[in-house]
mmCIF file of C-alpha atoms in Angstrom:
data_model
loop_
_atom_site.group_PDB
_atom_site.id
_atom_site.type_symbol
_atom_site.label_atom_id
_atom_site.label_comp_id
_atom_site.label_asym_id
_atom_site.label_seq_id
_atom_site.Cartn_x
_atom_site.Cartn_y
_atom_site.Cartn_z
ATOM 1 C CA MET A 1 50.925 71.346 -58.619
ATOM 2 C CA PRO A 2 52.016 69.119 -56.201
ATOM 3 C CA VAL A 3 49.528 65.886 -55.387
ATOM 4 C CA ILE A 4 49.798 64.961 -51.575
ATOM 5 C CA ILE A 5 48.618 61.657 -50.447
ATOM 6 C CA ASN A 6 47.856 61.371 -47.016
ATOM 7 C CA THR A 7 48.598 57.991 -45.439
ATOM 8 C CA ASN A 8 47.894 57.103 -41.512
ATOM 9 C CA THR A 9 50.187 54.145 -41.135
ATOM 10 C CA ALA A 10 49.188 53.705 -37.266
ATOM 11 C CA ALA A 11 45.081 53.279 -38.739
ATOM 12 C CA THR A 12 46.464 51.062 -41.179
ATOM 13 C CA LEU A 13 48.575 48.867 -38.853
ATOM 14 C CA ALA A 14 45.877 48.825 -36.487
ATOM 15 C CA ALA A 15 43.272 47.673 -39.172
ATOM 16 C CA THR A 16 45.438 44.895 -40.075
ATOM 17 C CA ASN A 17 45.786 43.298 -36.784
ATOM 18 C CA LEU A 18 42.100 43.750 -36.650
ATOM 19 C CA GLY A 19 41.310 41.763 -39.561
ATOM 20 C CA LYS A 20 43.924 39.047 -38.472
ATOM 21 C CA ALA A 21 42.375 39.342 -34.556
ATOM 22 C CA ASN A 22 39.120 38.359 -36.459
ATOM 23 C CA SER A 23 40.061 35.957 -38.670
ATOM 24 C CA MET A 24 41.554 33.712 -35.525
ATOM 25 C CA LEU A 25 38.798 34.832 -33.562
ATOM 26 C CA GLN A 26 36.423 33.123 -35.735
ATOM 27 C CA LYS A 27 38.222 29.817 -36.462
ATOM 28 C CA SER A 28 38.478 29.767 -33.010
ATOM 29 C CA MET A 29 34.689 29.974 -31.992
ATOM 30 C CA ALA A 30 34.177 27.492 -34.977
ATOM 31 C CA ARG A 31 36.205 24.969 -33.010
ATOM 32 C CA LEU A 32 34.331 25.493 -29.841
ATOM 33 C CA SER A 33 31.200 25.448 -31.349
ATOM 34 C CA SER A 34 31.992 22.044 -33.229
ATOM 35 C CA GLY A 35 34.450 20.662 -30.849
ATOM 36 C CA SER A 36 36.633 19.889 -33.749
ATOM 37 C CA LYS A 37 40.494 21.180 -33.855
ATOM 38 C CA ILE A 38 40.064 20.966 -37.471
ATOM 39 C CA THR A 39 36.917 22.709 -39.301
ATOM 40 C CA GLY A 40 38.559 22.806 -42.801
ATOM 41 C CA PRO A 41 40.777 21.554 -45.182
ATOM 42 C CA ALA A 42 42.839 24.802 -44.929
ATOM 43 C CA ASP A 43 43.137 24.136 -41.029
ATOM 44 C CA ASP A 44 45.316 21.316 -41.396
ATOM 45 C CA ALA A 45 45.209 19.019 -44.785
ATOM 46 C CA GLY A 46 46.980 16.566 -43.892
ATOM 47 C CA GLY A 47 45.525 15.912 -40.252
ATOM 48 C CA LEU A 48 41.944 16.213 -41.755
ATOM 49 C CA ALA A 49 42.656 13.221 -44.228
ATOM 50 C CA VAL A 50 43.941 11.534 -41.001
ATOM 51 C CA SER A 51 41.133 12.410 -38.889
ATOM 52 C CA MET A 52 38.389 10.928 -41.372
ATOM 53 C CA LYS A 53 40.130 7.750 -41.530
ATOM 54 C CA LEU A 54 40.257 7.416 -37.645
ATOM 55 C CA GLY A 55 36.384 8.368 -37.578
ATOM 56 C CA ALA A 56 35.389 6.085 -39.893
ATOM 57 C CA ALA A 57 37.523 3.629 -37.965
ATOM 58 C CA ILE A 58 36.139 4.425 -34.532
ATOM 59 C CA ARG A 59 32.558 4.166 -36.108
ATOM 60 C CA ARG A 60 33.485 0.515 -37.573
ATOM 61 C CA SER A 61 34.581 -0.423 -34.144
ATOM 62 C CA GLU A 62 31.508 0.633 -32.535
ATOM 63 C CA ALA A 63 29.473 -1.090 -34.825
ATOM 64 C CA THR A 64 31.661 -4.435 -34.247
ATOM 65 C CA ASP A 65 31.414 -4.153 -30.563
ATOM 66 C CA SER A 66 27.687 -3.818 -30.983
ATOM 67 C CA ASN A 67 27.911 -7.703 -33.327
ATOM 68 C CA VAL A 68 29.709 -8.743 -30.671
ATOM 69 C CA GLN A 69 27.330 -7.785 -27.942
ATOM 70 C CA ASN A 70 24.555 -9.654 -29.839
ATOM 71 C CA ALA A 71 26.710 -12.624 -30.046
ATOM 72 C CA ILE A 72 27.339 -12.357 -26.358
ATOM 73 C CA SER A 73 23.451 -12.506 -26.214
ATOM 74 C CA PHE A 74 23.110 -15.269 -28.140
ATOM 75 C CA LEU A 75 25.716 -17.233 -26.304
ATOM 76 C CA GLN A 76 23.673 -15.948 -23.333
ATOM 77 C CA THR A 77 20.494 -17.546 -24.545
ATOM 78 C CA GLN A 78 22.205 -20.644 -25.743
ATOM 79 C CA ASP A 79 23.561 -21.180 -22.145
ATOM 80 C CA GLY A 80 19.654 -20.566 -20.796
ATOM 81 C CA ALA A 81 18.812 -23.184 -22.519
ATOM 82 C CA LEU A 82 21.324 -25.680 -21.879
ATOM 83 C CA ASP A 83 20.857 -25.067 -18.081
ATOM 84 C CA SER A 84 17.287 -25.809 -18.523
ATOM 85 C CA VAL A 85 17.958 -29.279 -20.287
ATOM 86 C CA GLY A 86 20.409 -29.977 -17.203
ATOM 87 C CA LYS A 87 17.490 -29.484 -14.636
ATOM 88 C CA VAL A 88 15.072 -31.624 -17.179
ATOM 89 C CA LEU A 89 17.676 -34.424 -17.031
ATOM 90 C CA THR A 90 18.440 -33.722 -12.891
ATOM 91 C CA ARG A 91 14.262 -34.534 -13.167
ATOM 92 C CA ILE A 92 14.305 -37.422 -15.262
ATOM 93 C CA SER A 93 16.987 -38.806 -13.303
ATOM 94 C CA GLU A 94 14.830 -38.694 -9.993
ATOM 95 C CA LEU A 95 11.886 -40.136 -11.506
ATOM 96 C CA LYS A 96 14.007 -42.829 -12.928
ATOM 97 C CA THR A 97 15.181 -43.500 -9.356
ATOM 98 C CA LEU A 98 11.799 -43.245 -7.956
ATOM 99 C CA SER A 99 10.258 -45.789 -10.332
ATOM 100 C CA LEU A 100 12.844 -48.195 -9.369
ATOM 101 C CA ASP A 101 11.213 -48.177 -5.903
ATOM 102 C CA VAL A 102 9.520 -51.654 -5.133
ATOM 103 C CA THR A 103 6.623 -50.463 -3.224
ATOM 104 C CA LYS A 104 5.903 -48.730 -6.280
ATOM 105 C CA SER A 105 2.551 -50.064 -8.248
ATOM 106 C CA SER A 106 2.259 -50.198 -11.762
ATOM 107 C CA ALA A 107 -0.248 -47.079 -11.726
ATOM 108 C CA ASP A 108 2.704 -44.915 -9.906
ATOM 109 C CA ILE A 109 5.270 -46.248 -12.466
ATOM 110 C CA ALA A 110 2.872 -45.260 -14.995
ATOM 111 C CA ASN A 111 2.474 -41.538 -13.719
ATOM 112 C CA TYR A 112 6.179 -41.256 -13.720
ATOM 113 C CA ASP A 113 6.233 -42.719 -17.238
ATOM 114 C CA THR A 114 3.710 -39.241 -17.864
ATOM 115 C CA GLU A 115 5.719 -37.090 -16.667
ATOM 116 C CA PHE A 116 8.880 -38.496 -17.914
ATOM 117 C CA THR A 117 7.105 -38.118 -21.434
ATOM 118 C CA ALA A 118 6.694 -34.453 -21.060
ATOM 119 C CA LEU A 119 9.836 -33.622 -20.260
ATOM 120 C CA LYS A 120 11.402 -35.633 -23.101
ATOM 121 C CA ALA A 121 9.367 -32.901 -25.038
ATOM 122 C CA GLU A 122 10.577 -30.125 -23.402
ATOM 123 C CA ILE A 123 14.364 -31.287 -23.966
ATOM 124 C CA THR A 124 13.452 -31.672 -27.776
ATOM 125 C CA LYS A 125 11.602 -27.850 -27.804
ATOM 126 C CA LEU A 126 14.915 -26.423 -26.187
ATOM 127 C CA ALA A 127 16.790 -28.435 -28.513
ATOM 128 C CA GLY A 128 15.023 -26.776 -31.378
ATOM 129 C CA GLY A 129 15.546 -22.971 -30.196
ATOM 130 C CA SER A 130 16.446 -20.018 -31.561
ATOM 131 C CA PHE A 131 17.684 -16.686 -31.261
ATOM 132 C CA ASN A 132 16.226 -13.903 -33.433
ATOM 133 C CA ALA A 133 15.633 -16.742 -36.412
ATOM 134 C CA VAL A 134 19.206 -18.048 -35.849
ATOM 135 C CA THR A 135 19.147 -21.577 -34.214
ATOM 136 C CA LEU A 136 20.702 -22.195 -30.857
ATOM 137 C CA PHE A 137 21.982 -25.759 -31.505
ATOM 138 C CA GLY A 138 22.715 -27.857 -34.603
ATOM 139 C CA GLY A 139 26.316 -28.867 -34.573
ATOM 140 C CA THR A 140 27.663 -26.325 -36.605
ATOM 141 C CA THR A 141 29.917 -22.814 -35.567
ATOM 142 C CA VAL A 142 29.135 -19.536 -36.473
ATOM 143 C CA ASN A 143 32.011 -16.785 -36.984
ATOM 144 C CA VAL A 144 32.239 -13.666 -35.097
ATOM 145 C CA SER A 145 34.383 -10.577 -36.479
ATOM 146 C CA THR A 146 35.838 -8.985 -33.339
ATOM 147 C CA THR A 147 38.231 -6.393 -35.135
ATOM 148 C CA GLU A 148 36.976 -3.268 -36.872
ATOM 149 C CA ASP A 149 39.097 -4.108 -40.169
ATOM 150 C CA GLY A 150 36.984 -7.175 -40.724
ATOM 151 C CA LEU A 151 40.118 -9.380 -41.181
ATOM 152 C CA ALA A 152 38.977 -13.572 -40.672
ATOM 153 C CA SER A 153 42.125 -13.443 -38.452
ATOM 154 C CA GLY A 154 40.494 -11.941 -36.052
ATOM 155 C CA ASP A 155 37.025 -13.892 -36.219
ATOM 156 C CA VAL A 156 35.784 -15.535 -33.118
ATOM 157 C CA ALA A 157 34.310 -19.455 -33.965
ATOM 158 C CA ILE A 158 31.059 -20.027 -31.487
ATOM 159 C CA SER A 159 29.773 -23.500 -31.177
ATOM 160 C CA LYS A 160 25.998 -24.330 -31.803
ATOM 161 C CA SER A 161 25.965 -27.299 -29.698
ATOM 162 C CA ASN A 162 24.165 -30.484 -31.476
ATOM 163 C CA LEU A 163 22.156 -30.811 -28.590
ATOM 164 C CA ALA A 164 19.369 -33.249 -29.956
ATOM 165 C CA ALA A 165 21.687 -35.202 -31.655
ATOM 166 C CA ASP A 166 24.177 -36.165 -28.981
ATOM 167 C CA THR A 167 24.128 -39.551 -28.503
ATOM 168 C CA ASN A 168 23.601 -39.542 -24.673
ATOM 169 C CA VAL A 169 20.749 -37.316 -25.108
ATOM 170 C CA ALA A 170 19.358 -38.889 -27.910
ATOM 171 C CA ALA A 171 19.375 -42.015 -25.585
ATOM 172 C CA ILE A 172 16.637 -40.347 -23.296
ATOM 173 C CA THR A 173 14.788 -38.430 -25.893
ATOM 174 C CA GLY A 174 14.624 -41.802 -27.532
ATOM 175 C CA GLY A 175 13.249 -44.034 -24.510
ATOM 176 C CA ALA A 176 9.732 -45.039 -24.631
ATOM 177 C CA ASN A 177 9.570 -44.638 -20.940
ATOM 178 C CA LEU A 178 11.557 -44.798 -18.181
ATOM 179 C CA ALA A 179 12.033 -48.472 -17.898
ATOM 180 C CA ALA A 180 14.176 -48.047 -21.588
ATOM 181 C CA ILE A 181 16.903 -45.617 -19.697
ATOM 182 C CA THR A 182 19.194 -46.458 -17.100
ATOM 183 C CA VAL A 183 20.555 -43.673 -14.483
ATOM 184 C CA ALA A 184 23.788 -44.004 -16.203
ATOM 185 C CA ASN A 185 21.974 -42.970 -19.253
ATOM 186 C CA VAL A 186 20.912 -39.967 -17.518
ATOM 187 C CA THR A 187 24.352 -39.334 -16.096
ATOM 188 C CA ASP A 188 25.868 -39.320 -19.101
ATOM 189 C CA ALA A 189 23.687 -36.773 -20.553
ATOM 190 C CA ILE A 190 23.803 -34.512 -17.778
ATOM 191 C CA THR A 191 27.928 -34.604 -18.832
ATOM 192 C CA ALA A 192 27.589 -33.876 -22.045
ATOM 193 C CA VAL A 193 25.308 -30.749 -21.504
ATOM 194 C CA ALA A 194 27.904 -29.915 -19.326
ATOM 195 C CA GLY A 195 30.469 -30.019 -21.410
ATOM 196 C CA PHE A 196 28.423 -28.189 -23.922
ATOM 197 C CA ARG A 197 27.697 -25.407 -21.514
ATOM 198 C CA ALA A 198 31.609 -25.175 -20.491
ATOM 199 C CA LYS A 199 32.492 -24.643 -24.337
ATOM 200 C CA ASN A 200 29.909 -21.614 -24.269
ATOM 201 C CA GLY A 201 31.465 -20.230 -21.103
ATOM 202 C CA ALA A 202 34.760 -19.913 -23.001
ATOM 203 C CA ASP A 203 33.056 -18.754 -26.117
ATOM 204 C CA SER A 204 31.434 -15.808 -23.734
ATOM 205 C CA SER A 205 34.768 -14.941 -22.016
ATOM 206 C CA ARG A 206 36.573 -14.672 -25.204
ATOM 207 C CA LEU A 207 34.026 -12.661 -26.662
ATOM 208 C CA GLN A 208 33.638 -10.355 -23.306
ATOM 209 C CA PHE A 209 37.773 -9.615 -23.884
ATOM 210 C CA SER A 210 37.352 -8.667 -27.686
ATOM 211 C CA SER A 211 34.312 -6.479 -26.558
ATOM 212 C CA ASP A 212 36.261 -4.763 -23.935
ATOM 213 C CA MET A 213 39.659 -4.493 -26.507
ATOM 214 C CA LEU A 214 36.773 -2.733 -28.901
#
């Protein structure tokens, strides 16, 4: 007795194509929902390895940029302190000039000396300032990494100017009274602070460009 196998070739082909279409649709939906071209190793094994490395590099770049921004904030705080010191020194130079007035009594000069003493204390306080427990001054440098690979060649050294120990500034803070300092002492101190601010500005500018690159 003959055996007859009924085969519907058209239906089989349609089912095969439908299966392929469903598989492609699932891949497309996975890509759309995840926003990623590669949703699994089977999609592109080599591309997946590259994307993982690039993804990690991007995260490191973002973290590095955050560190650079914090360093810029540190420099901005430092410059704020230097700006205040400059204003204090300007006031001291004014007091010194006023104390030279021959029409001023000893009581008047004593009043100027009282303010001078208070202003010296303010300079000392500003020189001992800190940013998140990191001293703003002290004569050392700190290295800021500006590349995601962390290589030392990409570090930027920023200065922590030795404000308190600067010879010109120390001549002011070490003066017992206005009579113990000269106008030239104050002018030299202001020049020194201006130099510190110039270095601060240069460091800030370089770090900003580094941040733009990141």
